mmCIF file of C-alpha atoms and ligand atoms in Angstrom:
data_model
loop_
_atom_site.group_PDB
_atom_site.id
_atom_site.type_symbol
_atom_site.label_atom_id
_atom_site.label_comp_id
_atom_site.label_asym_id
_atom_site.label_seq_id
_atom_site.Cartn_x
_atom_site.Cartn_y
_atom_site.Cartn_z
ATOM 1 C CA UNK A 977 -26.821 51.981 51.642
ATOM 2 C CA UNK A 978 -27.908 53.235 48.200
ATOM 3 C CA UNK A 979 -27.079 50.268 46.606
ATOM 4 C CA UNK A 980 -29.089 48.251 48.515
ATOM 5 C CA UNK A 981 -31.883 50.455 49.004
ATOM 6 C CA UNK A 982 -31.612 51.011 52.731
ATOM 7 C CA UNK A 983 -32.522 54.311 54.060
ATOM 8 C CA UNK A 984 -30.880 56.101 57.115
ATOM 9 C CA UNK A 985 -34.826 55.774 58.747
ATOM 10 C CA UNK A 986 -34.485 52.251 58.849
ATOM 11 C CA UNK A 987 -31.576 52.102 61.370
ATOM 12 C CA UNK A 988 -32.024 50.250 64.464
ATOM 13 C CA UNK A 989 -28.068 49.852 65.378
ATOM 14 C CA UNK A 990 -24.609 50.830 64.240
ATOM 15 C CA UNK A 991 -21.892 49.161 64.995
ATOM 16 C CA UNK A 992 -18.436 50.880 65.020
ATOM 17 C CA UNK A 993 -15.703 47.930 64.728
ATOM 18 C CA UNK A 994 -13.101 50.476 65.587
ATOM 19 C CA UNK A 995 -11.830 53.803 65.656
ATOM 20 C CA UNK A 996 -10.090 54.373 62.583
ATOM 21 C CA UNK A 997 -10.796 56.692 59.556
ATOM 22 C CA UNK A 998 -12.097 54.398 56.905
ATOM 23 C CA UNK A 999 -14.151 52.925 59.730
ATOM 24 C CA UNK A 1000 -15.938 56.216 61.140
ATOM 25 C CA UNK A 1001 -16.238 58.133 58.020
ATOM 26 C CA UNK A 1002 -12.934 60.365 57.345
ATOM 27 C CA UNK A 1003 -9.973 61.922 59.653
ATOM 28 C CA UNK A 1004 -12.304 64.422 60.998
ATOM 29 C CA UNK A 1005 -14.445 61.797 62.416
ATOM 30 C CA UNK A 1006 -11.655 60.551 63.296
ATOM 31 C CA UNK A 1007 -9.609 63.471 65.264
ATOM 32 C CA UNK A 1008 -13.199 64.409 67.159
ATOM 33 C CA UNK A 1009 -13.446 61.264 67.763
ATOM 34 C CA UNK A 1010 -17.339 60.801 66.202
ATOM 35 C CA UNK A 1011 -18.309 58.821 62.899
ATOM 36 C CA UNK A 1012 -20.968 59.820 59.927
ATOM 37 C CA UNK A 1013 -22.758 57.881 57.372
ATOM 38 C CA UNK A 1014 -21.920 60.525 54.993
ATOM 39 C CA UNK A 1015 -20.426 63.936 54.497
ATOM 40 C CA UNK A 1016 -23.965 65.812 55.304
ATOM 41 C CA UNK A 1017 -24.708 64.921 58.939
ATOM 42 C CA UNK A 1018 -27.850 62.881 59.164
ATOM 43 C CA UNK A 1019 -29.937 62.837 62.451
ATOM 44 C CA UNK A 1020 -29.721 59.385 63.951
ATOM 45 C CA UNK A 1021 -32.123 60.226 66.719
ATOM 46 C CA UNK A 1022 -33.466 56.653 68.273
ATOM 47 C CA UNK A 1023 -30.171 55.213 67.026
ATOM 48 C CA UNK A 1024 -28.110 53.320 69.053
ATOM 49 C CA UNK A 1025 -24.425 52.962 67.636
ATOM 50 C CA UNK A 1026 -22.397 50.645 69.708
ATOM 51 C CA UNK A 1027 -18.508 51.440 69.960
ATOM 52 C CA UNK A 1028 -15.040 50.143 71.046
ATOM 53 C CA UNK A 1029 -13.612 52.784 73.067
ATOM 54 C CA UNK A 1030 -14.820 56.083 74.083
ATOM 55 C CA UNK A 1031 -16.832 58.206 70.871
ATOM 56 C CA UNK A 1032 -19.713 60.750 70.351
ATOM 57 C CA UNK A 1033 -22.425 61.435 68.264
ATOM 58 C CA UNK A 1034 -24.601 64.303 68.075
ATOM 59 C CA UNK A 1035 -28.074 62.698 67.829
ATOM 60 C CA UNK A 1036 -27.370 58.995 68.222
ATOM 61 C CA UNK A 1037 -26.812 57.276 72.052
ATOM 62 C CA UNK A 1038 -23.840 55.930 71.902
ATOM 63 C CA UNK A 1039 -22.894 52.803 73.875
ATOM 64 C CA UNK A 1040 -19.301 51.680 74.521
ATOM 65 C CA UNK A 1041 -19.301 48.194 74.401
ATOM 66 C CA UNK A 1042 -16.478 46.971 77.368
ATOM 67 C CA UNK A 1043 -17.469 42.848 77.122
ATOM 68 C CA UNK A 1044 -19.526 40.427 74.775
ATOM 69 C CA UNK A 1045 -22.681 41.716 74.777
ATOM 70 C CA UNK A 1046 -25.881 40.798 72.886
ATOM 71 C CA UNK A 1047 -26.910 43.646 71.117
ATOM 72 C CA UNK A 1048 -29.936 42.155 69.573
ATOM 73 C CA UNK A 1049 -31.900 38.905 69.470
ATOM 74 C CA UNK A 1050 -28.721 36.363 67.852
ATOM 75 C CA UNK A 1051 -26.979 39.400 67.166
ATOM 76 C CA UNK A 1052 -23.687 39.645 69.472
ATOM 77 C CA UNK A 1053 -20.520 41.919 69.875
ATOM 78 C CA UNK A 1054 -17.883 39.531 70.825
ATOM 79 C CA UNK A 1055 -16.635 42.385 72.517
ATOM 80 C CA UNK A 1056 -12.992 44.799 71.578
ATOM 81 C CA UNK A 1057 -10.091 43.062 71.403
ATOM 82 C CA UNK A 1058 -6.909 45.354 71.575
ATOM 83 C CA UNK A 1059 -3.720 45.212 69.537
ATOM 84 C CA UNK A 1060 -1.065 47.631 69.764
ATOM 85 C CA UNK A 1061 -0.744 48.491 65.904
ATOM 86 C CA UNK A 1062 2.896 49.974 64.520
ATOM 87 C CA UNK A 1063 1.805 53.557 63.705
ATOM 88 C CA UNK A 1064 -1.853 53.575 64.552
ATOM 89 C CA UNK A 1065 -1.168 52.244 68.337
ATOM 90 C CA UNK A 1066 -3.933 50.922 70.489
ATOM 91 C CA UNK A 1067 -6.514 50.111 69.231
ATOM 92 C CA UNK A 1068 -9.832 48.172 70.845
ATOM 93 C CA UNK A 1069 -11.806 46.492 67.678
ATOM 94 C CA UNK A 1070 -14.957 44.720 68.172
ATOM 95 C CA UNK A 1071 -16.213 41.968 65.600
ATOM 96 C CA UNK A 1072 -20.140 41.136 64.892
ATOM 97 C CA UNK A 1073 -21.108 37.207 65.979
ATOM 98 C CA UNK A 1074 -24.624 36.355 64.405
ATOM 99 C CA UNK A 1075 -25.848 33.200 65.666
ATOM 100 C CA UNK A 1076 -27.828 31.893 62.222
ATOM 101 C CA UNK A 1077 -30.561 29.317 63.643
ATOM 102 C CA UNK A 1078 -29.834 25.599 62.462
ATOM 103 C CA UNK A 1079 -26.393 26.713 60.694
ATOM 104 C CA UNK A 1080 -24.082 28.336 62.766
ATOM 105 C CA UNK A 1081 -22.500 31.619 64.008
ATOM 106 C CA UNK A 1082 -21.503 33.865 61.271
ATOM 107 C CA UNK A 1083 -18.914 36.139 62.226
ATOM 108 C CA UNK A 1084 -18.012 39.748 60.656
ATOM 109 C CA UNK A 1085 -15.123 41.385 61.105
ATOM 110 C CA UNK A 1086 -14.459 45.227 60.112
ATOM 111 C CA UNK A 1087 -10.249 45.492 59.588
ATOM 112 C CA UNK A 1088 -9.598 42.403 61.188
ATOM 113 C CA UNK A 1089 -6.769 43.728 63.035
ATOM 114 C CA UNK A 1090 -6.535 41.701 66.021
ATOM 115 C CA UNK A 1091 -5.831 38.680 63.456
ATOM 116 C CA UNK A 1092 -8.704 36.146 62.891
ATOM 117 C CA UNK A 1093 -7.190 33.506 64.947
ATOM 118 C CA UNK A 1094 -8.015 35.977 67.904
ATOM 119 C CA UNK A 1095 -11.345 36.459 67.005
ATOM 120 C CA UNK A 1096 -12.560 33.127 66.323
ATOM 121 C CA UNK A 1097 -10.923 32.059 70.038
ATOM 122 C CA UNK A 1098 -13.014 34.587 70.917
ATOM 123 C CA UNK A 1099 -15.992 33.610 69.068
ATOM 124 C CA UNK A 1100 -14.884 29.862 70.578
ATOM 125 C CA UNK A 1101 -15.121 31.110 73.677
ATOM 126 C CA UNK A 1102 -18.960 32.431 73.606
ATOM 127 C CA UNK A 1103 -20.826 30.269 71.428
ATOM 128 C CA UNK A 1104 -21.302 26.101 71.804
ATOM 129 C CA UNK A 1105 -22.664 26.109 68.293
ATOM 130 C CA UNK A 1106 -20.404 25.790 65.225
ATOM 131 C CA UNK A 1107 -19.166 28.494 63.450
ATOM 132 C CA UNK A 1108 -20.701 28.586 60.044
ATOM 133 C CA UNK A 1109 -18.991 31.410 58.634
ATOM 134 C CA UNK A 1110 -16.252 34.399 58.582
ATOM 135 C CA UNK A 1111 -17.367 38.147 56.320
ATOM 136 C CA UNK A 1112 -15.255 40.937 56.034
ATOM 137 C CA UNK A 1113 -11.929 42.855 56.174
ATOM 138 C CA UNK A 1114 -9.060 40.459 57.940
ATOM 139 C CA UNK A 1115 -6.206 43.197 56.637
ATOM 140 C CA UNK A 1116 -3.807 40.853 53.878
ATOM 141 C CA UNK A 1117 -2.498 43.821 51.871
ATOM 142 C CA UNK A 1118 1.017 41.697 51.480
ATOM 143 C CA UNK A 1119 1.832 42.268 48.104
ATOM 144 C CA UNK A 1120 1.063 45.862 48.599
ATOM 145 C CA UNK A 1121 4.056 48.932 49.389
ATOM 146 C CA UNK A 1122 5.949 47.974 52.242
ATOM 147 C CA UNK A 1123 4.186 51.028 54.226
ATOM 148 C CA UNK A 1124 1.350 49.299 53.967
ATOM 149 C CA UNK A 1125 2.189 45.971 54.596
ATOM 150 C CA UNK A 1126 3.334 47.911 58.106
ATOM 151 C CA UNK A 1127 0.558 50.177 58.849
ATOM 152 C CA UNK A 1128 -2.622 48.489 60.865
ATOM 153 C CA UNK A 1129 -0.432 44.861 61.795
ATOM 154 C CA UNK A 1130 1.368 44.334 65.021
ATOM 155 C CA UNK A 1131 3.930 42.908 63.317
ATOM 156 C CA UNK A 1132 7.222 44.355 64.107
ATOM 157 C CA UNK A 1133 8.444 46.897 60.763
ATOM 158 C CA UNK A 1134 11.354 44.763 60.040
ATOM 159 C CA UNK A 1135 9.010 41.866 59.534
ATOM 160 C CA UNK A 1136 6.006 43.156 57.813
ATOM 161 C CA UNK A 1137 2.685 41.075 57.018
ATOM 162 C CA UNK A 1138 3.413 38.872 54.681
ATOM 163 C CA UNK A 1139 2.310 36.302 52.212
ATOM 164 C CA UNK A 1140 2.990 33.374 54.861
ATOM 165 C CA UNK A 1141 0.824 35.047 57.256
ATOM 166 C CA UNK A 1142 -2.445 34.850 54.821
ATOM 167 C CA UNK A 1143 -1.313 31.313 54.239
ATOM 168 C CA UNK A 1144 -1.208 30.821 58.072
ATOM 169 C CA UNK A 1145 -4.592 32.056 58.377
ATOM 170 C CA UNK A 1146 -6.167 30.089 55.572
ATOM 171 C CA UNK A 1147 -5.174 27.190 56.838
ATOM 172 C CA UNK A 1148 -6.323 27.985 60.213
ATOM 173 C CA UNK A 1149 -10.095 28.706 58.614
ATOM 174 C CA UNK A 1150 -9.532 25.578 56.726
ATOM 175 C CA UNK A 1151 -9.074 23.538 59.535
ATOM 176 C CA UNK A 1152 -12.770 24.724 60.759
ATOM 177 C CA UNK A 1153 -14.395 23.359 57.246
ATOM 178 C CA UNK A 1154 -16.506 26.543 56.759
ATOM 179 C CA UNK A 1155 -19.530 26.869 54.696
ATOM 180 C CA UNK A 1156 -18.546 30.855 54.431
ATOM 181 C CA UNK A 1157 -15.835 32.610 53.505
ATOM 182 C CA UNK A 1158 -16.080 36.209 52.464
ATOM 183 C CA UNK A 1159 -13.280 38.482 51.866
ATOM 184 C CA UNK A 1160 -13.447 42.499 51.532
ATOM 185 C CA UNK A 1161 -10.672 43.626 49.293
ATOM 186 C CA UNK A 1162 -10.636 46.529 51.705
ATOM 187 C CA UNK A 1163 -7.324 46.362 52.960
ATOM 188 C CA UNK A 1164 -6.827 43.229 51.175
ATOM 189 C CA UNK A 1165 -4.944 43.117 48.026
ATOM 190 C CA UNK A 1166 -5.650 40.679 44.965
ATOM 191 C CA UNK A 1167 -3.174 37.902 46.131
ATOM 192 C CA UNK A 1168 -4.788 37.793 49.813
ATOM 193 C CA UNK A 1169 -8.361 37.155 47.474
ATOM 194 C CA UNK A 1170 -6.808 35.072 45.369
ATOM 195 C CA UNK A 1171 -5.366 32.454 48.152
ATOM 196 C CA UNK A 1172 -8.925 32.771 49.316
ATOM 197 C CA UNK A 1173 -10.596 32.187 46.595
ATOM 198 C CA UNK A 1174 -8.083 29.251 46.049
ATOM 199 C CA UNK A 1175 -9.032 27.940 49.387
ATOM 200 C CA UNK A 1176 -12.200 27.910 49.643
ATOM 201 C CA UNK A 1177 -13.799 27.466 46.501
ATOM 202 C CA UNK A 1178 -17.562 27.395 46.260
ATOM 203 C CA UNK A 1179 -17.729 28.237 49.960
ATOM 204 C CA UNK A 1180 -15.998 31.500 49.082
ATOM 205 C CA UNK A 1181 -17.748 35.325 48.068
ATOM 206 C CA UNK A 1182 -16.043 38.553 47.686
ATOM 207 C CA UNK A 1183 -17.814 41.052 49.523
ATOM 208 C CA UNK A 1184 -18.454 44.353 47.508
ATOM 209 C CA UNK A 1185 -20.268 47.571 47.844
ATOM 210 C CA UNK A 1186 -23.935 46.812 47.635
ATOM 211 C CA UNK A 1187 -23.525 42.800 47.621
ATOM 212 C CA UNK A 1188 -25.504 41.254 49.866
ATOM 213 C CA UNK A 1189 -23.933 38.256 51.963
ATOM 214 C CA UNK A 1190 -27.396 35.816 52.463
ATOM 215 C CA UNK A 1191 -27.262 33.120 55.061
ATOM 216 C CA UNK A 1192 -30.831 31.810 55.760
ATOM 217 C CA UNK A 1193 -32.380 29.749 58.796
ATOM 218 C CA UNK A 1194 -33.078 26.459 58.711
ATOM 219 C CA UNK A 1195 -34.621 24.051 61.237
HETATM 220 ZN ZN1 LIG B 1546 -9.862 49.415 57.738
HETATM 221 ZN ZN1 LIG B 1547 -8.394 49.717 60.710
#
């Protein structure tokens, strides 16, 4: 938010993607099951933060989002979608939809770990427009330690995330010729980018800490 120059007054909505601690701001957050914008705890009065499953929040109204749901004009939760995750378990994660007038919905994803091909079924599912786009964290770490090519997947531990699974996705995003393709390299490692990069060529960006990610209207 520094980088970019945004100030915690400015916040009309927050939207939690999921309940896990480098989503909600640390394992305290966590365990009391809350979130923070930072280790000082701001007041988010008049906030609205919009979550997966069942969370508080001192000052802001918190709203647990069940179904799709528009949460603001073009601006849509498509809603949790549950995977049962080796070592984290359950876990509901919802994924942004922004329908972008005269290109296309742009959808953003936080971890990603309900797979993409689930989200963009779901995304299939509530828009008629084509998809223009796909930002965020889709969790490749497969070149990473074998723990954590097990941790956040639903893949069973003797067959961890792997290589062919990115390639399995990429061609799956392929397939839907999209004009945006932006990785995070959280949770992704440099291979996962890579094939992306690879992929998608000028349609791809790496998102980074105070990038911006501009997609504008046209008629
Ligand atoms: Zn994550
Ligand atoms: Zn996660």
């Amino acid at each position: 938010m520094q980088a970019l120059g945004v100030t915690p007054e400015e916040i009309d909505y927050i939207v939690i993607s999921h309940l896990h601690l480098d989503h909600v701001g640390g394992l305290k957050r966590q365990r009391e099951r809350s979130f923070a914008l930072s280790k000082e705890s701001l007041d988010l009065s008049g906030v609205t933060a919009f979550v997966p499953e069942s969370m508080t929040h001192a000052t802001a109204r918190v709203e647990v989002v069940e179904e799709p749901r528009q949460i603001a004009p073009g601006v849509v939760s498509m809603g949790p979608i549950a995977r049962q995750l080796f070592f984290f378990g359950w876990t509901p994660e919802q994924s942004l939809a922004i329908n972008v007038e005269g290109k296309g919905v742009v959808v953003l994803s936080g971890c990603g770990h309900s797979t993409i091909q689930h989200i963009l079924a779901r995304a299939d599912m509530l828009f008629d427009v084509p998809m223009y786009g796909v930002v965020g964290g889709l969790h490749y770490p497969v070149t990473g330690s074998r723990r954590q090519r097990i941790l956040g997947t639903d893949k069973w531990p003797w067959a961890p995330i792997s290589c062919g699974d990115v390639e399995a996705s990429v061609a799956h995003l392929a397939s839907r010729a999209l004009k945006l393709v932006a990785l995070s390299p959280h949770d992704s490692c440099d291979w996962s980018r890579d094939a992306f990069r690879l992929a998608f060529g000028e349609a791809y960006q790496d998102v980074h800490v105070g990038g911006e990610i501009i997609v504008t209207e046209s008629s």
